[in-house]
Short mmCIF file of C-alpha atoms in Angstrom, two decimals:
data_model
loop_
_atom_site.label_atom_id
_atom_site.label_comp_id
_atom_site.label_asym_id
_atom_site.label_seq_id
_atom_site.Cartn_x
_atom_site.Cartn_y
_atom_site.Cartn_z
CA UNK A 1 0.00 0.00 0.00
CA UNK A 2 2.95 2.35 0.69
CA UNK A 3 4.08 1.76 -2.92
CA UNK A 4 0.67 2.81 -4.26
CA UNK A 5 0.56 5.87 -1.98
CA UNK A 6 3.98 7.03 -3.11
CA UNK A 7 3.22 6.48 -6.76
CA UNK A 8 -0.06 8.40 -6.44
CA UNK A 9 1.93 11.61 -5.98
CA UNK A 10 3.11 11.20 -9.56
CA UNK A 11 0.13 9.86 -11.49
CA UNK A 12 -2.83 10.30 -9.15
CA UNK A 13 -4.79 7.64 -7.32
CA UNK A 14 -6.83 6.50 -10.33
CA UNK A 15 -3.66 6.20 -12.38
CA UNK A 16 -1.95 4.18 -9.68
CA UNK A 17 -4.82 1.76 -9.35
CA UNK A 18 -4.77 1.47 -13.13
CA UNK A 19 -1.05 0.67 -13.08
CA UNK A 20 -1.63 -1.94 -10.40
CA UNK A 21 -4.71 -3.55 -11.93
CA UNK A 22 -4.27 -3.15 -15.64
CA UNK A 23 -0.85 -4.73 -15.65
CA UNK A 24 -2.16 -7.83 -13.93
CA UNK A 25 -2.54 -11.03 -15.89
CA UNK A 26 -6.08 -11.62 -17.08
CA UNK A 27 -7.79 -14.96 -16.63
CA UNK A 28 -7.60 -15.69 -20.34
CA UNK A 29 -6.99 -19.15 -21.68
CA UNK A 30 -3.71 -17.92 -23.16
CA UNK A 31 -2.77 -16.03 -19.97
CA UNK A 32 -2.23 -12.88 -22.01
CA UNK A 33 -1.98 -9.70 -19.94
CA UNK A 34 -4.47 -6.95 -20.64
CA UNK A 35 -1.78 -4.50 -21.69
CA UNK A 36 -0.50 -6.96 -24.28
CA UNK A 37 -3.88 -6.98 -26.02
CA UNK A 38 -5.13 -4.65 -28.73
CA UNK A 39 -7.54 -1.95 -27.58
CA UNK A 40 -10.14 -3.10 -30.11
CA UNK A 41 -10.12 -6.59 -28.61
CA UNK A 42 -10.37 -5.29 -25.06
CA UNK A 43 -13.29 -3.09 -26.08
CA UNK A 44 -15.48 -5.80 -27.58
CA UNK A 45 -13.98 -9.29 -27.27
CA UNK A 46 -13.44 -9.85 -23.58
CA UNK A 47 -15.58 -12.44 -21.71
CA UNK A 48 -18.97 -10.91 -21.02
CA UNK A 49 -18.52 -10.97 -17.24
CA UNK A 50 -15.27 -8.98 -17.49
CA UNK A 51 -17.16 -5.80 -18.39
CA UNK A 52 -18.55 -5.76 -14.84
CA UNK A 53 -15.08 -6.05 -13.29
CA UNK A 54 -13.07 -3.40 -11.47
CA UNK A 55 -10.52 -3.71 -14.23
CA UNK A 56 -13.10 -2.77 -16.87
CA UNK A 57 -14.19 0.19 -14.74
CA UNK A 58 -10.60 1.44 -14.63
CA UNK A 59 -10.39 1.26 -18.39
CA UNK A 60 -13.73 3.07 -18.61
CA UNK A 61 -12.23 5.96 -16.63
CA UNK A 62 -9.67 6.39 -19.40
CA UNK A 63 -12.36 6.29 -22.05
CA UNK A 64 -14.36 8.98 -20.23
CA UNK A 65 -11.24 11.10 -19.78
CA UNK A 66 -10.25 10.98 -23.43
CA UNK A 67 -13.64 11.70 -24.98
CA UNK A 68 -13.54 14.99 -26.84
CA UNK A 69 -15.97 17.74 -25.90
CA UNK A 70 -17.68 17.23 -29.24
CA UNK A 71 -18.33 13.58 -28.39
CA UNK A 72 -15.84 11.44 -30.34
CA UNK A 73 -12.34 10.09 -29.79
CA UNK A 74 -8.89 10.12 -31.38
CA UNK A 75 -7.61 7.08 -33.24
CA UNK A 76 -4.96 4.47 -32.46
CA UNK A 77 -4.86 5.11 -28.72
CA UNK A 78 -4.42 2.25 -26.21
CA UNK A 79 -7.14 3.36 -23.83
CA UNK A 80 -6.67 0.22 -21.75
CA UNK A 81 -3.18 1.36 -20.72
CA UNK A 82 -2.60 3.56 -17.66
CA UNK A 83 -2.48 7.30 -18.36
CA UNK A 84 0.10 9.32 -16.45
CA UNK A 85 -0.43 12.81 -15.08
CA UNK A 86 1.18 14.71 -17.96
CA UNK A 87 -0.75 12.78 -20.60
CA UNK A 88 -3.94 13.28 -18.65
CA UNK A 89 -3.29 17.02 -18.58
CA UNK A 90 -2.74 17.00 -22.34
CA UNK A 91 -6.04 15.20 -22.93
CA UNK A 92 -7.90 17.67 -20.73
CA UNK A 93 -6.28 20.63 -22.49
CA UNK A 94 -7.19 19.34 -25.96
CA UNK A 95 -10.79 18.38 -25.27
CA UNK A 96 -12.22 21.54 -26.81
CA UNK A 97 -9.50 22.21 -29.38
CA UNK A 98 -9.21 19.05 -31.45
CA UNK A 99 -11.98 17.17 -33.16
CA UNK A 100 -12.43 13.42 -33.37
CA UNK A 101 -12.37 10.76 -36.06
CA UNK A 102 -13.95 7.58 -37.42
CA UNK A 103 -10.68 6.42 -38.97
CA UNK A 104 -9.37 3.00 -37.91
CA UNK A 105 -12.62 2.23 -36.04
CA UNK A 106 -12.12 5.20 -33.71
CA UNK A 107 -15.20 6.49 -31.84
CA UNK A 108 -17.21 3.41 -32.82
CA UNK A 109 -14.87 1.17 -30.80
CA UNK A 110 -15.10 3.38 -27.71
CA UNK A 111 -18.90 3.51 -27.95
CA UNK A 112 -19.11 -0.26 -28.17
CA UNK A 113 -16.95 -0.52 -25.06
CA UNK A 114 -19.11 1.95 -23.13
CA UNK A 115 -22.23 0.00 -24.07
CA UNK A 116 -20.61 -3.18 -22.79
CA UNK A 117 -19.62 -1.73 -19.42
CA UNK A 118 -22.89 0.17 -18.93
CA UNK A 119 -24.93 -2.96 -19.57
CA UNK A 120 -23.13 -4.59 -16.62
CA UNK A 121 -22.60 -1.67 -14.22
CA UNK A 122 -25.40 0.83 -14.94
CA UNK A 123 -22.99 3.69 -14.20
CA UNK A 124 -24.87 6.67 -15.64
CA UNK A 125 -21.62 8.40 -16.60
CA UNK A 126 -21.08 5.72 -19.23
CA UNK A 127 -24.54 6.22 -20.65
CA UNK A 128 -24.08 9.99 -20.75
CA UNK A 129 -20.79 9.60 -22.64
CA UNK A 130 -22.38 7.07 -24.97
CA UNK A 131 -25.26 9.43 -25.76
CA UNK A 132 -22.80 12.22 -26.52
CA UNK A 133 -20.93 9.90 -28.86
CA UNK A 134 -24.08 8.95 -30.75
CA UNK A 135 -24.98 12.64 -31.04
CA UNK A 136 -21.50 13.24 -32.46
CA UNK A 137 -22.12 10.64 -35.17
CA UNK A 138 -25.44 12.22 -36.09
CA UNK A 139 -23.96 15.73 -36.10
CA UNK A 140 -21.01 14.71 -38.30
CA UNK A 141 -23.21 13.34 -41.10
CA UNK A 142 -23.53 15.48 -44.22
CA UNK A 143 -26.98 16.33 -45.56
CA UNK A 144 -26.22 14.06 -48.52
CA UNK A 145 -25.86 11.11 -46.15
CA UNK A 146 -22.08 10.72 -46.12
CA UNK A 147 -19.61 11.04 -43.27
CA UNK A 148 -16.16 12.65 -43.22
CA UNK A 149 -13.22 10.79 -41.78
CA UNK A 150 -12.61 13.56 -39.24
CA UNK A 151 -15.09 16.01 -37.72
CA UNK A 152 -15.15 18.96 -37.42
CA UNK A 153 -13.67 19.09 -40.91
CA UNK A 154 -10.07 20.29 -40.98
CA UNK A 155 -8.27 22.53 -43.47
CA UNK A 156 -4.83 22.48 -45.02
CA UNK A 157 -2.86 19.35 -45.84
CA UNK A 158 -5.37 17.08 -44.10
CA UNK A 159 -8.46 18.63 -45.70
CA UNK A 160 -9.04 15.36 -47.54
CA UNK A 161 -10.34 13.96 -44.24
CA UNK A 162 -13.45 16.02 -44.96
CA UNK A 163 -14.31 13.89 -47.97
CA UNK A 164 -17.04 11.30 -47.70
CA UNK A 165 -14.77 8.50 -46.52
CA UNK A 166 -15.16 4.86 -47.49
CA UNK A 167 -11.42 4.28 -47.01
CA UNK A 168 -10.71 1.54 -44.47
CA UNK A 169 -14.48 1.04 -44.24
CA UNK A 170 -14.94 4.21 -42.17
CA UNK A 171 -18.50 4.91 -43.32
CA UNK A 172 -19.46 1.24 -43.46
CA UNK A 173 -18.40 0.88 -39.82
CA UNK A 174 -20.57 3.85 -38.85
CA UNK A 175 -23.54 2.46 -40.76
CA UNK A 176 -23.15 -0.99 -39.24
CA UNK A 177 -23.03 0.56 -35.77
CA UNK A 178 -26.22 2.56 -36.41
CA UNK A 179 -27.94 -0.59 -37.61
CA UNK A 180 -26.89 -2.42 -34.44
CA UNK A 181 -28.21 0.41 -32.26
CA UNK A 182 -31.67 -0.38 -33.63
CA UNK A 183 -31.25 -4.14 -33.17
CA UNK A 184 -32.08 -6.35 -30.19
CA UNK A 185 -28.43 -6.58 -29.08
CA UNK A 186 -28.61 -6.66 -25.25
CA UNK A 187 -25.76 -4.18 -24.78
CA UNK A 188 -27.42 -1.59 -26.98
CA UNK A 189 -30.88 -2.34 -25.65
CA UNK A 190 -29.57 -1.51 -22.19
CA UNK A 191 -28.80 2.04 -23.35
CA UNK A 192 -32.56 2.68 -23.54
CA UNK A 193 -32.42 5.07 -26.45
CA UNK A 194 -35.50 7.25 -26.73
CA UNK A 195 -37.94 6.81 -29.59
CA UNK A 196 -36.94 10.21 -30.95
CA UNK A 197 -33.25 9.23 -30.90
CA UNK A 198 -34.03 5.93 -32.63
CA UNK A 199 -35.93 7.83 -35.31
CA UNK A 200 -32.90 10.05 -35.91
CA UNK A 201 -30.64 7.01 -36.11
CA UNK A 202 -32.95 5.34 -38.62
CA UNK A 203 -33.05 8.52 -40.70
CA UNK A 204 -29.25 8.74 -40.65
CA UNK A 205 -28.95 5.11 -41.72
CA UNK A 206 -31.42 5.58 -44.58
CA UNK A 207 -29.55 8.67 -45.75
CA UNK A 208 -26.33 6.68 -45.63
CA UNK A 209 -27.75 3.98 -47.90
CA UNK A 210 -28.91 6.69 -50.30
CA UNK A 211 -25.38 8.15 -50.25
CA UNK A 212 -23.91 4.77 -51.22
CA UNK A 213 -26.18 4.68 -54.24
CA UNK A 214 -25.51 8.30 -55.23
CA UNK A 215 -21.73 7.95 -55.09
CA UNK A 216 -21.43 4.69 -57.05
CA UNK A 217 -19.41 5.35 -60.19
CA UNK A 218 -21.48 4.93 -63.35
CA UNK A 219 -19.75 3.96 -66.60
CA UNK A 220 -21.76 3.98 -69.82
CA UNK A 221 -24.96 3.91 -67.86
CA UNK A 222 -23.90 0.96 -65.69
CA UNK A 223 -23.16 1.15 -61.94
CA UNK A 224 -19.68 -0.15 -61.12
CA UNK A 225 -17.55 0.40 -58.00
CA UNK A 226 -16.74 3.30 -55.67
CA UNK A 227 -13.70 5.41 -54.94
CA UNK A 228 -12.14 5.21 -51.48
CA UNK A 229 -13.38 8.76 -50.88
CA UNK A 230 -15.81 11.08 -52.64
CA UNK A 231 -16.12 14.85 -52.67
CA UNK A 232 -18.55 15.98 -49.97
CA UNK A 233 -20.35 18.36 -52.35
CA UNK A 234 -20.09 17.02 -55.91
CA UNK A 235 -19.93 13.35 -54.76
CA UNK A 236 -17.28 12.74 -57.43
CA UNK A 237 -14.29 10.44 -56.76
CA UNK A 238 -11.71 12.48 -54.84
CA UNK A 239 -8.03 12.44 -53.97
CA UNK A 240 -6.78 11.78 -50.43
CA UNK A 241 -3.05 11.42 -49.77
CA UNK A 242 -0.61 11.97 -52.63
CA UNK A 243 -0.66 8.29 -53.65
CA UNK A 244 -4.43 7.88 -53.14
CA UNK A 245 -5.82 9.31 -56.36
CA UNK A 246 -9.40 9.38 -57.65
CA UNK A 247 -9.99 5.81 -58.76
CA UNK A 248 -12.13 2.70 -58.61
CA UNK A 249 -11.46 1.07 -55.26
CA UNK A 250 -10.98 -2.69 -55.32
CA UNK A 251 -11.11 -2.90 -51.54
CA UNK A 252 -13.48 -0.34 -50.00
CA UNK A 253 -16.21 -1.03 -52.55
CA UNK A 254 -16.63 -4.53 -51.13
CA UNK A 255 -17.78 -3.39 -47.69
CA UNK A 256 -20.43 -1.20 -49.31
CA UNK A 257 -21.80 -4.04 -51.43
CA UNK A 258 -21.89 -6.43 -48.46
CA UNK A 259 -23.90 -3.87 -46.50
CA UNK A 260 -26.31 -3.36 -49.39
CA UNK A 261 -26.75 -7.13 -49.58
CA UNK A 262 -28.07 -7.12 -46.00
CA UNK A 263 -31.05 -4.94 -46.90
CA UNK A 264 -34.32 -6.84 -46.68
CA UNK A 265 -36.67 -6.40 -49.64
CA UNK A 266 -34.14 -4.28 -51.58
CA UNK A 267 -35.40 -1.71 -54.05
CA UNK A 268 -34.72 -2.03 -57.77
CA UNK A 269 -32.03 0.63 -57.37
CA UNK A 270 -30.25 -1.37 -54.68
CA UNK A 271 -30.48 -4.54 -56.77
CA UNK A 272 -29.03 -2.73 -59.78
CA UNK A 273 -26.23 -1.34 -57.62
CA UNK A 274 -25.24 -4.78 -56.35
CA UNK A 275 -25.53 -6.47 -59.73
CA UNK A 276 -23.44 -3.76 -61.36
CA UNK A 277 -20.71 -3.91 -58.73
CA UNK A 278 -20.48 -7.71 -58.86
CA UNK A 279 -20.25 -7.66 -62.64
CA UNK A 280 -17.49 -5.06 -62.48
CA UNK A 281 -15.47 -7.11 -60.01
CA UNK A 282 -15.95 -10.30 -61.99
CA UNK A 283 -14.36 -8.52 -64.94
CA UNK A 284 -11.50 -6.85 -63.08
CA UNK A 285 -9.55 -9.51 -61.26
CA UNK A 286 -5.80 -9.12 -61.87
CA UNK A 287 -5.25 -12.89 -61.78
CA UNK A 288 -3.99 -15.55 -59.42
CA UNK A 289 -1.08 -14.11 -57.51
CA UNK A 290 1.29 -14.78 -54.64
CA UNK A 291 2.43 -11.77 -52.67
CA UNK A 292 5.88 -12.82 -51.42
CA UNK A 293 8.66 -11.15 -49.49
CA UNK A 294 12.28 -11.58 -50.50
CA UNK A 295 15.44 -10.67 -48.60
CA UNK A 296 17.69 -8.24 -50.43
CA UNK A 297 21.54 -8.38 -50.36
CA UNK A 298 21.59 -5.60 -47.75
CA UNK A 299 19.26 -7.59 -45.49
CA UNK A 300 16.17 -5.49 -46.15
CA UNK A 301 12.84 -7.04 -47.09
CA UNK A 302 11.13 -6.41 -50.41
CA UNK A 303 7.66 -7.32 -51.61
CA UNK A 304 7.34 -9.17 -54.92
CA UNK A 305 4.30 -10.34 -56.86
CA UNK A 306 4.37 -13.78 -58.48
CA UNK A 307 1.83 -15.22 -60.89
CA UNK A 308 0.76 -18.66 -59.67
CA UNK A 309 -2.10 -20.68 -61.14
CA UNK A 310 -2.60 -22.34 -57.76
CA UNK A 311 -2.82 -19.04 -55.88
CA UNK A 312 -6.09 -17.22 -55.10
CA UNK A 313 -7.52 -14.47 -57.25
CA UNK A 314 -6.46 -10.95 -56.40
CA UNK A 315 -7.78 -7.51 -57.25
CA UNK A 316 -6.05 -4.16 -57.26
CA UNK A 317 -6.42 -1.59 -54.51
CA UNK A 318 -6.84 1.12 -57.15
CA UNK A 319 -7.97 1.17 -60.79
CA UNK A 320 -7.62 4.09 -63.21
CA UNK A 321 -10.95 5.85 -63.80
CA UNK A 322 -10.40 6.02 -67.56
CA UNK A 323 -8.63 2.79 -68.46
CA UNK A 324 -10.04 0.72 -65.55
CA UNK A 325 -6.61 -0.89 -65.21
CA UNK A 326 -4.77 -1.44 -61.94
CA UNK A 327 -2.15 1.16 -61.10
CA UNK A 328 0.43 1.84 -58.41
CA UNK A 329 1.56 5.19 -57.11
CA UNK A 330 4.44 6.64 -55.15
CA UNK A 331 4.32 9.77 -53.02
CA UNK A 332 4.95 11.81 -56.17
CA UNK A 333 1.40 11.07 -57.30
CA UNK A 334 2.46 9.59 -60.65
CA UNK A 335 0.65 6.42 -61.71
CA UNK A 336 2.70 3.35 -62.62
CA UNK A 337 1.65 0.12 -64.29
CA UNK A 338 3.73 -2.18 -62.09
CA UNK A 339 4.52 -2.36 -58.39
CA UNK A 340 8.20 -2.67 -59.32
CA UNK A 341 8.10 0.89 -60.70
CA UNK A 342 7.44 2.55 -57.38
CA UNK A 343 9.90 3.08 -54.56
CA UNK A 344 10.72 0.59 -51.81
CA UNK A 345 8.90 2.56 -49.10
CA UNK A 346 5.49 2.65 -50.81
CA UNK A 347 5.91 -0.77 -52.40
CA UNK A 348 6.30 -2.34 -48.99
CA UNK A 349 4.36 0.10 -46.84
CA UNK A 350 0.94 -0.07 -48.49
CA UNK A 351 -1.57 -2.74 -49.52
CA UNK A 352 -1.75 -2.64 -53.31
CA UNK A 353 -3.62 -5.90 -53.78
CA UNK A 354 -6.70 -7.33 -52.10
CA UNK A 355 -8.71 -10.53 -51.92
CA UNK A 356 -11.71 -8.80 -50.33
CA UNK A 357 -13.99 -9.20 -53.37
CA UNK A 358 -14.00 -12.96 -52.74
CA UNK A 359 -16.45 -12.39 -49.87
CA UNK A 360 -18.84 -10.52 -52.09
CA UNK A 361 -18.67 -13.00 -54.96
CA UNK A 362 -19.24 -15.91 -52.56
CA UNK A 363 -22.35 -14.30 -51.09
CA UNK A 364 -23.78 -13.15 -54.41
CA UNK A 365 -25.51 -16.41 -55.51
CA UNK A 366 -27.30 -16.75 -52.17
CA UNK A 367 -28.30 -13.07 -52.27
CA UNK A 368 -29.81 -13.53 -55.73
CA UNK A 369 -31.71 -16.61 -54.63
CA UNK A 370 -33.03 -14.87 -51.53
CA UNK A 371 -34.33 -11.99 -53.60
CA UNK A 372 -35.74 -14.05 -56.49
CA UNK A 373 -33.18 -12.88 -59.04
CA UNK A 374 -32.28 -15.27 -61.85
#
């Protein structure tokens, strides 16, 4: 106890208890300590009873502390780790000055965690923070139904985060969360959302579906795929970082189609959207490939692509809007036809190929059968 008392002078009592408890070994089958786990897994994949534990409550204190005044959270933060006094002060100072994001599952992950702990503890502070987070989601939505990656929208070199963002499934994750809020999931049912709030959530979800349909790229009258981000006003495919140019997205489009496939009694427009996207992907595989890593003479690792008839089908991350051919791009923003034509850093530091369309193509026959489509 003397150790905890002494340490409290540095990080505060809550921080000390967090250091003591959070670093303990959890009763997991693999005996993995909590601090060795990913925050996303702690937030939603722990045993149900854990969310009622003192350990979960300590983590919840961090989540409450780090929530921005506007209602969301930053990304890529290990909220299950202890927070020292200086970091705590920085969080408190930035609450009103910096917005929040949906990138990398941020905000949605924290809200799921709060729902889990509230369902077990009924601590009204968790519900209040959860309600603020849901309000943040609703506030951040554009009138056209899309969501930016970051809100409030920023200016300057990161202004692209104001685009309607499908990249890394940002908008799909929001939409899936809204859908779950209206479901019979016990954790979300425990939040006891008002009828008026549920109506707003349903409206936001419906607007989101409409946005998916409005942003789908149409070629010669046929719906095809989507870009990873679209302009928030014109809805046209838009540029993000220097190597993320307006394009057909071979990855992000899949999450949109899978969500559209979940709609019961889909409209003719939704059916046409799905059929068009599937046809486009069936025609745009780049072949059966192996993505290997070789060791260079200097000991560095380098990614190589090998054609292999026994390998799975792959698709490109990006396709040119005019030629519809796969391309690769370095930080200079110049398109290349081969991954070998770009520098080592981007060649190895970005995912240029994807197998994600497999999921969509596998589900397509069952979707057609379910909806009476020949």
